[in-house]
Coordinates of C-alpha atoms and ligand atoms in Angstrom, one line a residue:
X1 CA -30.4 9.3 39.5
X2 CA -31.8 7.1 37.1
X3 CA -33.2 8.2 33.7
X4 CA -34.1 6.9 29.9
X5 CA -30.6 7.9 29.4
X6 CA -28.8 6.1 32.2
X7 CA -31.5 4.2 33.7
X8 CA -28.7 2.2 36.0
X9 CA -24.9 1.9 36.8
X10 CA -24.5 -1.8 36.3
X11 CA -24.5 -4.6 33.3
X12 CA -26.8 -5.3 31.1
X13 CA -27.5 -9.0 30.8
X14 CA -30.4 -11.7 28.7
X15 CA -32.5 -8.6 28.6
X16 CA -32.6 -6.7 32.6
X17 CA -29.9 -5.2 33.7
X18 CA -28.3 -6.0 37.0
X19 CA -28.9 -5.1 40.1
X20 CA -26.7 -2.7 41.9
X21 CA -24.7 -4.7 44.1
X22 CA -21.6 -6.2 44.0
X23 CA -17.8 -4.7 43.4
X24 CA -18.0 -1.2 42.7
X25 CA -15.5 1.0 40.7
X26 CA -15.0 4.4 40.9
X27 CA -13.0 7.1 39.1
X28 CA -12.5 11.0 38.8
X29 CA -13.3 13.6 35.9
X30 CA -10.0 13.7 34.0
X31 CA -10.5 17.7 33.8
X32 CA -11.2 18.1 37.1
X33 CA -10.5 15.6 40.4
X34 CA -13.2 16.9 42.2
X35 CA -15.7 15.4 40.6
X36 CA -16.2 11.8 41.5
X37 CA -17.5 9.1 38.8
X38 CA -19.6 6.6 39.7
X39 CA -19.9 4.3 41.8
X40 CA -20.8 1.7 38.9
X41 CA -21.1 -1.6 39.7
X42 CA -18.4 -4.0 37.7
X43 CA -19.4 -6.9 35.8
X44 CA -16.8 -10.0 37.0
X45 CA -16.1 -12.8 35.2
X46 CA -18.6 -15.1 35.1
X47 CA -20.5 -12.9 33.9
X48 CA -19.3 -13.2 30.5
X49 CA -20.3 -16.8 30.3
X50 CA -23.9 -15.9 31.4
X51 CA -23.7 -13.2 29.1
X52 CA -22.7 -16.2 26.2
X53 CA -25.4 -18.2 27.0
X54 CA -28.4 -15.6 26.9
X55 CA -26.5 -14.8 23.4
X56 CA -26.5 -17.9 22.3
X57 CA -30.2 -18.5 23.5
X58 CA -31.0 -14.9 21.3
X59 CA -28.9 -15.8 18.5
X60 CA -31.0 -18.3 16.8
X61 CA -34.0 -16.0 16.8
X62 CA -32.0 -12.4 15.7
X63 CA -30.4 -14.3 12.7
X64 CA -33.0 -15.6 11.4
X65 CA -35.3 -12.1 11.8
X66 CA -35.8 -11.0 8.0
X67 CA -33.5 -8.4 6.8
X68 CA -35.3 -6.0 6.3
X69 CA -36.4 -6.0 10.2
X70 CA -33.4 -6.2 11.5
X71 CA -31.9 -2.7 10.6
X72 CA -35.4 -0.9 12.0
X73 CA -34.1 -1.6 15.6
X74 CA -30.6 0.5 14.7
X75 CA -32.5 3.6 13.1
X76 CA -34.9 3.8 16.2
X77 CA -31.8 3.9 18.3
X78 CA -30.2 6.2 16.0
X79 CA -33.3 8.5 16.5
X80 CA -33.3 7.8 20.3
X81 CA -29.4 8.9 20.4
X82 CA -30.2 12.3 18.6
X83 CA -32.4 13.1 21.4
X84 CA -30.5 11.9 24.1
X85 CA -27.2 13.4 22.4
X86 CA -26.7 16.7 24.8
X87 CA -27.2 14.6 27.9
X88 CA -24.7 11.7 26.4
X89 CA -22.1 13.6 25.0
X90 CA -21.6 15.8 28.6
X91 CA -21.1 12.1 30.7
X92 CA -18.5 11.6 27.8
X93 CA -16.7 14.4 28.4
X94 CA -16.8 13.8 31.8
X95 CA -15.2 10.4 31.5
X96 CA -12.8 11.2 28.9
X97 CA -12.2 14.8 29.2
X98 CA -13.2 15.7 25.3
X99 CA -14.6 18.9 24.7
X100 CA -18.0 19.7 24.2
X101 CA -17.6 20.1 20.5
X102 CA -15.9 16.9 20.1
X103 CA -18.3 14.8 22.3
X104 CA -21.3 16.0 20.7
X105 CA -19.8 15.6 17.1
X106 CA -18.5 11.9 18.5
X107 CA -22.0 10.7 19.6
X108 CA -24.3 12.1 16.6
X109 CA -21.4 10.1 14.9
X110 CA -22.6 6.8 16.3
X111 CA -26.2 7.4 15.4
X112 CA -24.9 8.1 11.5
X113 CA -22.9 4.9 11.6
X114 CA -25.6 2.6 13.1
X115 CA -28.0 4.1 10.1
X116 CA -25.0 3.4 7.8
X117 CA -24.6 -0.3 8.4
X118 CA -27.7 -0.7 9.1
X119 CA -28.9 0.1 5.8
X120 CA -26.7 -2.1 4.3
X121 CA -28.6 -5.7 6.0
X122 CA -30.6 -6.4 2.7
X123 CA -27.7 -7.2 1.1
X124 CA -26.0 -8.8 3.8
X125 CA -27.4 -12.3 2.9
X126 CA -26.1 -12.5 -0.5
X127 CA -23.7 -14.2 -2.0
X128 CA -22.6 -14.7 -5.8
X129 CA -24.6 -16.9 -8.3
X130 CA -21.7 -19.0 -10.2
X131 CA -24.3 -19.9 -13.1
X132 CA -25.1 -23.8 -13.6
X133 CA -22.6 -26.1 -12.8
X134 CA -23.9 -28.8 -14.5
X135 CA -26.6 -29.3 -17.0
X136 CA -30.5 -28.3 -14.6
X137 CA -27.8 -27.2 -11.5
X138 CA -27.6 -24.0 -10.1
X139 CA -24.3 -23.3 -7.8
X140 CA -24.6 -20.0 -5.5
X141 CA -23.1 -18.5 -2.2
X142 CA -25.1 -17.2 1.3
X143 CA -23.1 -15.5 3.7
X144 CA -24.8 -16.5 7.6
X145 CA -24.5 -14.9 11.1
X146 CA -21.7 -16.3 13.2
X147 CA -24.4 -17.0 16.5
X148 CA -22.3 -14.9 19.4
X149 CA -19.9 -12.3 19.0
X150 CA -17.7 -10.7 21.4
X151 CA -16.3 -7.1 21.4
X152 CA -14.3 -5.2 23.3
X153 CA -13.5 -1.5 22.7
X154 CA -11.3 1.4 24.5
X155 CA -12.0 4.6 26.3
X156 CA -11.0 7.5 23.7
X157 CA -13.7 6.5 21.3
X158 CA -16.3 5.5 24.1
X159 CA -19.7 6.2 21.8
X160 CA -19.0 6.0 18.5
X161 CA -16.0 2.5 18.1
X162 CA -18.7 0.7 19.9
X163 CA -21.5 1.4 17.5
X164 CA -19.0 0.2 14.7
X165 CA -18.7 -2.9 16.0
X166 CA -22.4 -3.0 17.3
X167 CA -24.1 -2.4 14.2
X168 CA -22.0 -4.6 12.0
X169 CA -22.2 -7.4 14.1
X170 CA -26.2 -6.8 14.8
X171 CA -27.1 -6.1 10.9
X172 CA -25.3 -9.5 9.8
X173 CA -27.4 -11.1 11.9
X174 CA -25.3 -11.9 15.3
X175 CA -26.0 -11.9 19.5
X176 CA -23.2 -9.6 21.0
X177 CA -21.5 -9.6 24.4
X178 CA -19.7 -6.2 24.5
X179 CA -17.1 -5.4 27.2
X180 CA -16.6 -1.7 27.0
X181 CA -13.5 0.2 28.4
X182 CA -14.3 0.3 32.2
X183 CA -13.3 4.3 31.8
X184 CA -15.8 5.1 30.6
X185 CA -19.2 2.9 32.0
X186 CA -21.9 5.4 31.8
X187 CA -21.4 6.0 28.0
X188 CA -21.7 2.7 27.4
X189 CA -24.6 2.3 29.8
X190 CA -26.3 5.2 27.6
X191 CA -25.8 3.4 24.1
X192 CA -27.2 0.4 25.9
X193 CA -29.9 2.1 26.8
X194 CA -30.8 3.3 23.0
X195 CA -30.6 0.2 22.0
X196 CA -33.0 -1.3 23.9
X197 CA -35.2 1.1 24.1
X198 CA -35.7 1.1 20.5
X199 CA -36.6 -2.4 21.2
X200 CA -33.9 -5.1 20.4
X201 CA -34.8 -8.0 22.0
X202 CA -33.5 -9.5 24.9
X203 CA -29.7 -11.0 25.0
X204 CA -29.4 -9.7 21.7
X205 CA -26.8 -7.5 23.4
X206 CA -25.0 -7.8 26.3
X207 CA -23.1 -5.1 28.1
X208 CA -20.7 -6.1 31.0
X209 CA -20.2 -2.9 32.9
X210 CA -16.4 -2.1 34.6
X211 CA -15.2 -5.3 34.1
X212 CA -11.3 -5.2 33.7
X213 CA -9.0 -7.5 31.9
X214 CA -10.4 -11.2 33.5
X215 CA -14.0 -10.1 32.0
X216 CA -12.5 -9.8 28.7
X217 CA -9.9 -12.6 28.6
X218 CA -13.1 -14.7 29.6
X219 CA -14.8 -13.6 26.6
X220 CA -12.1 -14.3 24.8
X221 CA -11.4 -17.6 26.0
X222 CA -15.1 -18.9 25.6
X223 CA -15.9 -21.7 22.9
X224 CA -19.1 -20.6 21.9
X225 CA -18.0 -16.8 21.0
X226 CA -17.5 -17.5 17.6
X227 CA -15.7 -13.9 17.1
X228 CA -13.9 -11.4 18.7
X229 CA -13.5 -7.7 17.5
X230 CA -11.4 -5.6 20.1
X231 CA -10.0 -2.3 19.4
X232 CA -7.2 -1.2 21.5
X233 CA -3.4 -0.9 22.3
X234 CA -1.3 -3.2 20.0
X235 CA 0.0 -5.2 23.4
X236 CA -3.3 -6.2 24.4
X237 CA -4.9 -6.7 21.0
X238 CA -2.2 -8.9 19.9
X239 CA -2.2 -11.2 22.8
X240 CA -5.6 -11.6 22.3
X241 CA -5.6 -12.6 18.8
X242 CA -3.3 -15.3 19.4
X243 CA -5.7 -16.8 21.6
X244 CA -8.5 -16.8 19.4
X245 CA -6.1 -18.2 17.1
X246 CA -5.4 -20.8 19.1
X247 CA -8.7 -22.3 19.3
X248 CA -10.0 -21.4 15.6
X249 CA -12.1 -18.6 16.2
X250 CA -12.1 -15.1 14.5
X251 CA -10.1 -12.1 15.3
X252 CA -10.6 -8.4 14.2
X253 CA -8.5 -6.1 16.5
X254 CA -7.6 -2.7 15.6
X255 CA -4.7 -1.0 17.4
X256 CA -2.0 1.6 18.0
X257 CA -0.5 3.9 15.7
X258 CA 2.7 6.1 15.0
X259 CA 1.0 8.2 12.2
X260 CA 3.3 10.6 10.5
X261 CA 2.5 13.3 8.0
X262 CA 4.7 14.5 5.2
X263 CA 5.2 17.8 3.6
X264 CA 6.8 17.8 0.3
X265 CA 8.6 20.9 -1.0
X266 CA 5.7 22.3 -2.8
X267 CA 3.3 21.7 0.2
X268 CA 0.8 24.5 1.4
X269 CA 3.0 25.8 4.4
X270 CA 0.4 26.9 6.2
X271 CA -2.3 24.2 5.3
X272 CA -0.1 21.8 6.6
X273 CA 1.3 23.1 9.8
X274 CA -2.9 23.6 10.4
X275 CA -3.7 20.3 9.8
X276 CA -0.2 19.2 11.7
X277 CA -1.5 21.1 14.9
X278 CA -5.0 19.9 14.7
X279 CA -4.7 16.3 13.8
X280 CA -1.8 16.4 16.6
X281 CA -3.5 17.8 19.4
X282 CA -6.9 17.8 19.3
X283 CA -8.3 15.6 21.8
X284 CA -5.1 15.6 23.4
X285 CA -3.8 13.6 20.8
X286 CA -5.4 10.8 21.7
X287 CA -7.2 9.8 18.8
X288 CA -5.5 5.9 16.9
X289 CA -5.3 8.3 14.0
X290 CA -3.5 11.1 15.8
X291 CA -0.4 12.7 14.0
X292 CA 2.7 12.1 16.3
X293 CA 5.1 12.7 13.9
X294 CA 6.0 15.2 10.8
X295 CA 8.2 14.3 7.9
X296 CA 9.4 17.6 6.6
X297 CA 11.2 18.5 3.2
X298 CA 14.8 20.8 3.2
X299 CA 12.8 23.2 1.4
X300 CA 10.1 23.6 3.6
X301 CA 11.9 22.8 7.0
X302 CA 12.1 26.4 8.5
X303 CA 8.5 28.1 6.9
X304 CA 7.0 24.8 8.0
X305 CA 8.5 24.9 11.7
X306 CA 7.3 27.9 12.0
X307 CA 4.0 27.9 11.3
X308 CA 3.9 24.7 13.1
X309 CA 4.9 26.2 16.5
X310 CA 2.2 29.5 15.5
X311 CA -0.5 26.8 15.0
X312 CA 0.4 25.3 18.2
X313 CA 0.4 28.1 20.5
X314 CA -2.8 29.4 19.2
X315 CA -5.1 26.3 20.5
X316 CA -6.0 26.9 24.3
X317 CA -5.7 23.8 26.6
X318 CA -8.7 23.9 29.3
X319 CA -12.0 22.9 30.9
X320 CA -13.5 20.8 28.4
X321 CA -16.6 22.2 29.0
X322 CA -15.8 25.7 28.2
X323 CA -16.5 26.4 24.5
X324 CA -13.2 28.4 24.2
X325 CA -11.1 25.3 25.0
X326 CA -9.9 23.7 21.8
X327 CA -7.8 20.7 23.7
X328 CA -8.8 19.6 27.5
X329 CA -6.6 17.3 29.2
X330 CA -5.6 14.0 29.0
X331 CA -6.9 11.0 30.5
X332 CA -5.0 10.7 33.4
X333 CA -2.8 12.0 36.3
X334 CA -0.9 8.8 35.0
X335 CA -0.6 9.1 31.6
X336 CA 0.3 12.9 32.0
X337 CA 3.3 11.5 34.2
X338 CA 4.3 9.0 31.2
X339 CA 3.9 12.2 28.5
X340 CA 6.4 14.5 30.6
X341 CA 8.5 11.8 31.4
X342 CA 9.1 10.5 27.8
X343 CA 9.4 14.2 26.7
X344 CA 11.9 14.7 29.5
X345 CA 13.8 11.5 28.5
X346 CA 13.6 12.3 24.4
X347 CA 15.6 16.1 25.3
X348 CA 18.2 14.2 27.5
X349 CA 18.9 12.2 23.9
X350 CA 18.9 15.1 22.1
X351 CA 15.9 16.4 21.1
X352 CA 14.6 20.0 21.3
X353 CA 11.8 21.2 22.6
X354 CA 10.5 23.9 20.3
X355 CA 7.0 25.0 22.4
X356 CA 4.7 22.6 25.1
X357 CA 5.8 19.8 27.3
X358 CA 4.2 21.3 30.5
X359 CA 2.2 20.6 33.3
X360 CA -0.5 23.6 33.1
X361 CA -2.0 24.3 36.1
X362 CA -3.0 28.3 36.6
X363 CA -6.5 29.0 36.1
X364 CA -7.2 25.5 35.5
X365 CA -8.7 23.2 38.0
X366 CA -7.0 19.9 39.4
X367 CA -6.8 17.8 36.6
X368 CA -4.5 16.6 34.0
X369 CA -3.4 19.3 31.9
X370 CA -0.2 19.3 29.1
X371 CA 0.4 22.1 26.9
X372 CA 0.7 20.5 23.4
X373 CA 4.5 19.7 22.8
X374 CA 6.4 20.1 20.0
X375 CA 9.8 18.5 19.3
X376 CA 13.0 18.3 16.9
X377 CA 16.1 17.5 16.6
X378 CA 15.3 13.3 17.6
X379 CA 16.4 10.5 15.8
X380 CA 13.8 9.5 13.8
X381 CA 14.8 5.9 15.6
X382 CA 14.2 7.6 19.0
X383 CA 11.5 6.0 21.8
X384 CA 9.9 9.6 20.9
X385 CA 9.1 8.7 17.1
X386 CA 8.6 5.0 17.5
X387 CA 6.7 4.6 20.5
X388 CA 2.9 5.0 20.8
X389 CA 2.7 8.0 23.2
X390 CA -1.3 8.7 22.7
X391 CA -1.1 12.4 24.1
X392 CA -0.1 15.6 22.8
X393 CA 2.9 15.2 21.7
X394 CA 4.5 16.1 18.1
X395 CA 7.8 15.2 16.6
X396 CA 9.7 17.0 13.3
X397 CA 11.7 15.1 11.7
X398 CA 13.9 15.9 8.7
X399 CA 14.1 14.5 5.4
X400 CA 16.6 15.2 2.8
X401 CA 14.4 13.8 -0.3
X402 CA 11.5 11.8 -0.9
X403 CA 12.9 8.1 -0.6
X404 CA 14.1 9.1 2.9
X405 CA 11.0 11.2 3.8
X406 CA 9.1 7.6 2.7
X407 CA 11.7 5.3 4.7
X408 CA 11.1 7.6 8.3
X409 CA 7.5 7.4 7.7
X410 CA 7.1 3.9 7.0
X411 CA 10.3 3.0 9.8
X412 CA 7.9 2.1 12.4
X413 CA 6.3 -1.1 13.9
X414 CA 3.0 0.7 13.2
X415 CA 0.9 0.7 10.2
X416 CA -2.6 2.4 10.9
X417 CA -2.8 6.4 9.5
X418 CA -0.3 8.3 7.2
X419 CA -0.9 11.4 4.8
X420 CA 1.1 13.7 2.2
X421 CA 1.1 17.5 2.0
X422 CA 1.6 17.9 -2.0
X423 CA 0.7 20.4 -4.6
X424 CA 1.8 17.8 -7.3
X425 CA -0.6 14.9 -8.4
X426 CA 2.7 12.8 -9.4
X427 CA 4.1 12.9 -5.7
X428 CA 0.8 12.8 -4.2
X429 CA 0.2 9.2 -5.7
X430 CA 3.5 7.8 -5.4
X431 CA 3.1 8.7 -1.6
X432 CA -0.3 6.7 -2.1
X433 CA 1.6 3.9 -3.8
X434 CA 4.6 3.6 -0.9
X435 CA 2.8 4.6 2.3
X436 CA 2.7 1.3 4.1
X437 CA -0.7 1.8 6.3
X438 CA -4.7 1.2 5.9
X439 CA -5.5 4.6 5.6
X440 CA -3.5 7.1 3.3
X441 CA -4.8 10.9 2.7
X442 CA -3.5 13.8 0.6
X443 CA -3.7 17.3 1.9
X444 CA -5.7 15.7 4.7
X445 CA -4.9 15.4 8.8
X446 CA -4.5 11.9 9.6
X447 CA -7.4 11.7 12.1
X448 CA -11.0 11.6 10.2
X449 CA -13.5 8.2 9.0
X450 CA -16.0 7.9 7.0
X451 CA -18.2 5.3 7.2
X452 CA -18.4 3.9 3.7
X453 CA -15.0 3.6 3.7
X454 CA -12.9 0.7 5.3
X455 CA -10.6 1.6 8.4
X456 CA -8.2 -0.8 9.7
X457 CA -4.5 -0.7 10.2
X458 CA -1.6 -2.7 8.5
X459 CA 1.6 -4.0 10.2
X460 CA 1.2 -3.9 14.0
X461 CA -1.3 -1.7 13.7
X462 CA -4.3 -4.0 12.8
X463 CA -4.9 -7.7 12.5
X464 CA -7.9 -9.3 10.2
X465 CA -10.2 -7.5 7.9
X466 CA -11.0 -3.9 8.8
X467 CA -14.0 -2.3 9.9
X468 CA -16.5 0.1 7.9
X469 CA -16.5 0.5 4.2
X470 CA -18.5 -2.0 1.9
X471 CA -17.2 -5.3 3.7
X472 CA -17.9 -4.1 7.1
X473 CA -20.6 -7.3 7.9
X474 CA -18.4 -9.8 6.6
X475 CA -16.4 -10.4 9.5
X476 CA -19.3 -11.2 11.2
X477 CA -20.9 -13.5 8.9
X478 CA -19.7 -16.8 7.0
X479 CA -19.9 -17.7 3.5
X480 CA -21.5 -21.3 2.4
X481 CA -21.0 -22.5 -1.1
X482 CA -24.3 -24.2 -2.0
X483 CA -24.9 -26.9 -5.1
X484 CA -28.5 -26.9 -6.0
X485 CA -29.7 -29.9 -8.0
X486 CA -33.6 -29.6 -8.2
X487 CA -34.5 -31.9 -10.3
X488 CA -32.2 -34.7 -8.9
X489 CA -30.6 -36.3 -11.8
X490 CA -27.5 -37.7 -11.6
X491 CA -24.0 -36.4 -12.6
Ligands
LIG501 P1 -6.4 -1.2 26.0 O1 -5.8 -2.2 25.1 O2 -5.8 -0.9 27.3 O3 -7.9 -1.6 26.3 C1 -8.9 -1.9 25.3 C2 -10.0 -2.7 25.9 O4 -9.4 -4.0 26.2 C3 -10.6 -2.2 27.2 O5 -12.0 -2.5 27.2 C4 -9.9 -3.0 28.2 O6 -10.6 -3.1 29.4 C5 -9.7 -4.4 27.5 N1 -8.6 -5.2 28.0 C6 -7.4 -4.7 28.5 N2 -6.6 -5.8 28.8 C7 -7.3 -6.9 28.4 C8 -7.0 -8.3 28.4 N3 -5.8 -8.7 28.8 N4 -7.9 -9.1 27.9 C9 -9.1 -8.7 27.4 N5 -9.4 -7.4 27.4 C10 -8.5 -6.5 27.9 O7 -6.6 0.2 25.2 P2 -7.2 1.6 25.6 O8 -6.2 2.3 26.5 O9 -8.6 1.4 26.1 O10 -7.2 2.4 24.2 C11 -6.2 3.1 23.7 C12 -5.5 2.3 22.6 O11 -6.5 1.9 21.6 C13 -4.4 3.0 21.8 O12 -3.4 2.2 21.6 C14 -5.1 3.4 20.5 O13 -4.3 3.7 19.5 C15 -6.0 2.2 20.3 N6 -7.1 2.6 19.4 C16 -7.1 2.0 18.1 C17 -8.1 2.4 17.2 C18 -8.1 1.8 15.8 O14 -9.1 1.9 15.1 N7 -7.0 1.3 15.3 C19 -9.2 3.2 17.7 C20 -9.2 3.7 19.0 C21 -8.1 3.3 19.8

């Protein structure tokens, strides 16, 4: 039924959204197959160049809106999203199958991040003042809107990646189209909804609802979308970016991961194996920033296993709902297959499985449930510590000193989360200094952003300038290098 919240299950398009008619898709609660989602009725590809156009119509009109206006959309949304947060945050978890807790804590998220960049929009205009060039001259910098941006985002951060990309690319000025994963339409319907209610104006943004792939290859492809910034697996992202490539325009895409913690010698045991568990399973493990693997010192090895494997069987996998769950299950009857499968495959090389790895069904209802797996004994080579898994799935690997510990944690394609478990400042910033990824912590889980500071992954892990953090609006605007002569006189 319709409401503020979710006042319809289709696209939002040049300011109304779209009628309910047309292609429908239609998906189950991840936690429980019972319950039907949807229907929600899918944007198709032309869509996306009706979507450009109204941009492009809105653009002119947005960017130019003082900057000091612009931003008061994004805190009325951010006031409309506390309200509507209980209501939002339990269609999240019924798309993604994140626990209450989590959804809740993702969603007030998005409103802080919308007031975060939003605030910054005074200063998004400015540039640098390079003194006189000449005698009378002035020489100076602006940095301008792009006109339309596209973004396209995944399903395991359905609220709060969006309003990343939203905000930035709204406070510097720019019309969006925004293809959100089709897993999870209603979230992004609800966001929608803030938005305009707290009155952006029309084709500002642009929301194409359950479109798949050919709705965002079309964005991708169209000459007037000046930008793209996707977040997603490192396949898709890099294909992507090689098209925008192709015909000069910008590409911010943020991607897959293989994040591994290490614990030195003179670690906190048990803070570590803590943090190990958490950042490893919570939400499944299907967080970018998720730890899937742990780079463990000789000295440590067996104190550390242990309390690893005590950490682990503590959390209880279950309804997402229930406040007693600490992990619910993972997104798909699918994706469970490919978990047990690759755990399967890693013990047939040789790995062991010290707790997890199973299908849980008793006392749960039909969905996808996997106890949190841990593993040793791989190859730190293996498909099982290379391979993006994105589910709960945790692999020790051994070390024998600190070059090695550094080689296995930087041996990956990937390049997006890694952190150090140190008592010593020394080791702690020589970690700093050789980690090769965006974001390094110390005696920290791996998962965890804050939005002042920048987040975006190196190596296969990320491509362009990364989100958040001081510089978060200048992918989205362009700087002009302007010669002032007021006077007139000649050189
Ligand atoms: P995905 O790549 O399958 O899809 C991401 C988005 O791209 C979705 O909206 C999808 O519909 C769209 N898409 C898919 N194929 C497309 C194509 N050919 N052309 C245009 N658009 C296309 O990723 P996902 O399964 O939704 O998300 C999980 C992945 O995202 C994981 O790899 C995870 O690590 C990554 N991720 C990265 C970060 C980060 O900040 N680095 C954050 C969250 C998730």
């Amino acid at each position: 039924m319709a409401s503020a919240t979710f006042p319809r299950r289709s696209s939002y398009l040049g300011g109304s959204w779209l009628p309910e008619s047309g292609p429908t898709d239609t998906r189950v609660n991840p936690a429980d197959s019972r319950d039907v989602l949807g229907p929600v009725f899918c944007a198709e590809p032309a869509h996306a160049g009706q979507a450009v156009a109204a941009a492009a119509t809105a653009a002119a009109t947005w960017g130019g809106r003082s900057t000091v206006l612009r931003p008061q959309v994004l805190m009325r949304a951010a006031g409309l999203i506390r309200e509507r947060a209980g209501e939002i945050a339990a269609e999240l978890t019924r798309e993604v199958g994140k626990t209450a807790a989590e959804a809740q804590a993702e969603v007030l998220g998005g409103a802080t991040v919308l007031e975060t960049i939003g605030s910054a929009a005074p200063w998004c205009g400015g540039g640098r003042i390079t003194d006189r060039y000449r005698e009378g001259t002035m020489g100076f910098t602006r940095r301008q809107p792009l006109g339309v941006v596209g973004l396209i985002t995944p399903w395991n951060f359905p609220f709060s990646n969006p309003c990343v990309k939203i905000a930035a690319a709204l406070t510097a000025g720019n019309a969006v189209v925004w293809k959100p994963s089709p897993v999870a339409p209603m979230t992004a319907i609800a966001l929608t909804a803030c938005l305009v209610d707290a009155g952006l104006p029309p084709g500002v943004l642009n929301t194409l609802i359950g479109g798949d792939a050919g709705v965002g290859q079309a964005l991708v492809r169209d000459r007037q979308v000046a930008a793209v910034s996707f977040t997603g697996s490192t396949e898709v992202g890099q294909r992507l970016a090689a098209v925008l490539a192709g015909r000069g325009a910008r590409a911010q895409v943020e991607l897959g991961g293989k994040n591994a913690i290490v614990v030195l010698d003179d670690a906190d045991v048990e803070a570590a194996a803590r943090a190990a568990a958490s950042g490893a399973f919570a939400f499944a493990g299907q967080k970018c920033t998720s730890v899937s693997r742990v780079v463990v010192l000789p000295g440590v090895r067996d104190s550390f296993r242990d309390a690893l494997v005590e950490e682990t069987a503590r959390l209880r996998v279950g309804v997402p709902t229930d406040p007693g769950s600490d992990i619910g299950p993972v997104i798909s009857q699918v994706a469970l297959g490919r978990h047990l499968s690759a755990v399967d495959a890693a013990r047939s090389r040789g790995a062991r499985s010290l707790t997890g790895g199973v299908r849980l069904t008793e006392g749960l209802p039909e969905g996808a449930y996997l106890s949190p797996a841990v593993l040793d004994r791989a190859s730190a080579t293996d498909p099982i510590a290379q391979d993006e898994l994105f589910g709960p799935v945790l692999v020790l690997l051994d070390a024998a000193d600190h070059d090695e510990a550094v080689r296995i944690a930087n041996g990956t394609k990937y390049g997006l989360a890694a952190s150090v478990y140190t008592a010593d400042l020394g080791s702690a910033f020589a970690f700093v200094e050789r980690l090769e990824a965006g974001i390094v912590k110390v005696n920290e889980p791996t998962p965890g952003l804050e939005p002042h500071m920048p987040a975006g992954g190196w190596k296969a892990s990320g491509y362009g300038p990364p989100e958040l953090g001081p510089s978060a609006l200048d992918f989205f605007t362009r700087e002009k290098s302007v010669y002032l002569n007021p006077s007139g006189a000649p050189a």
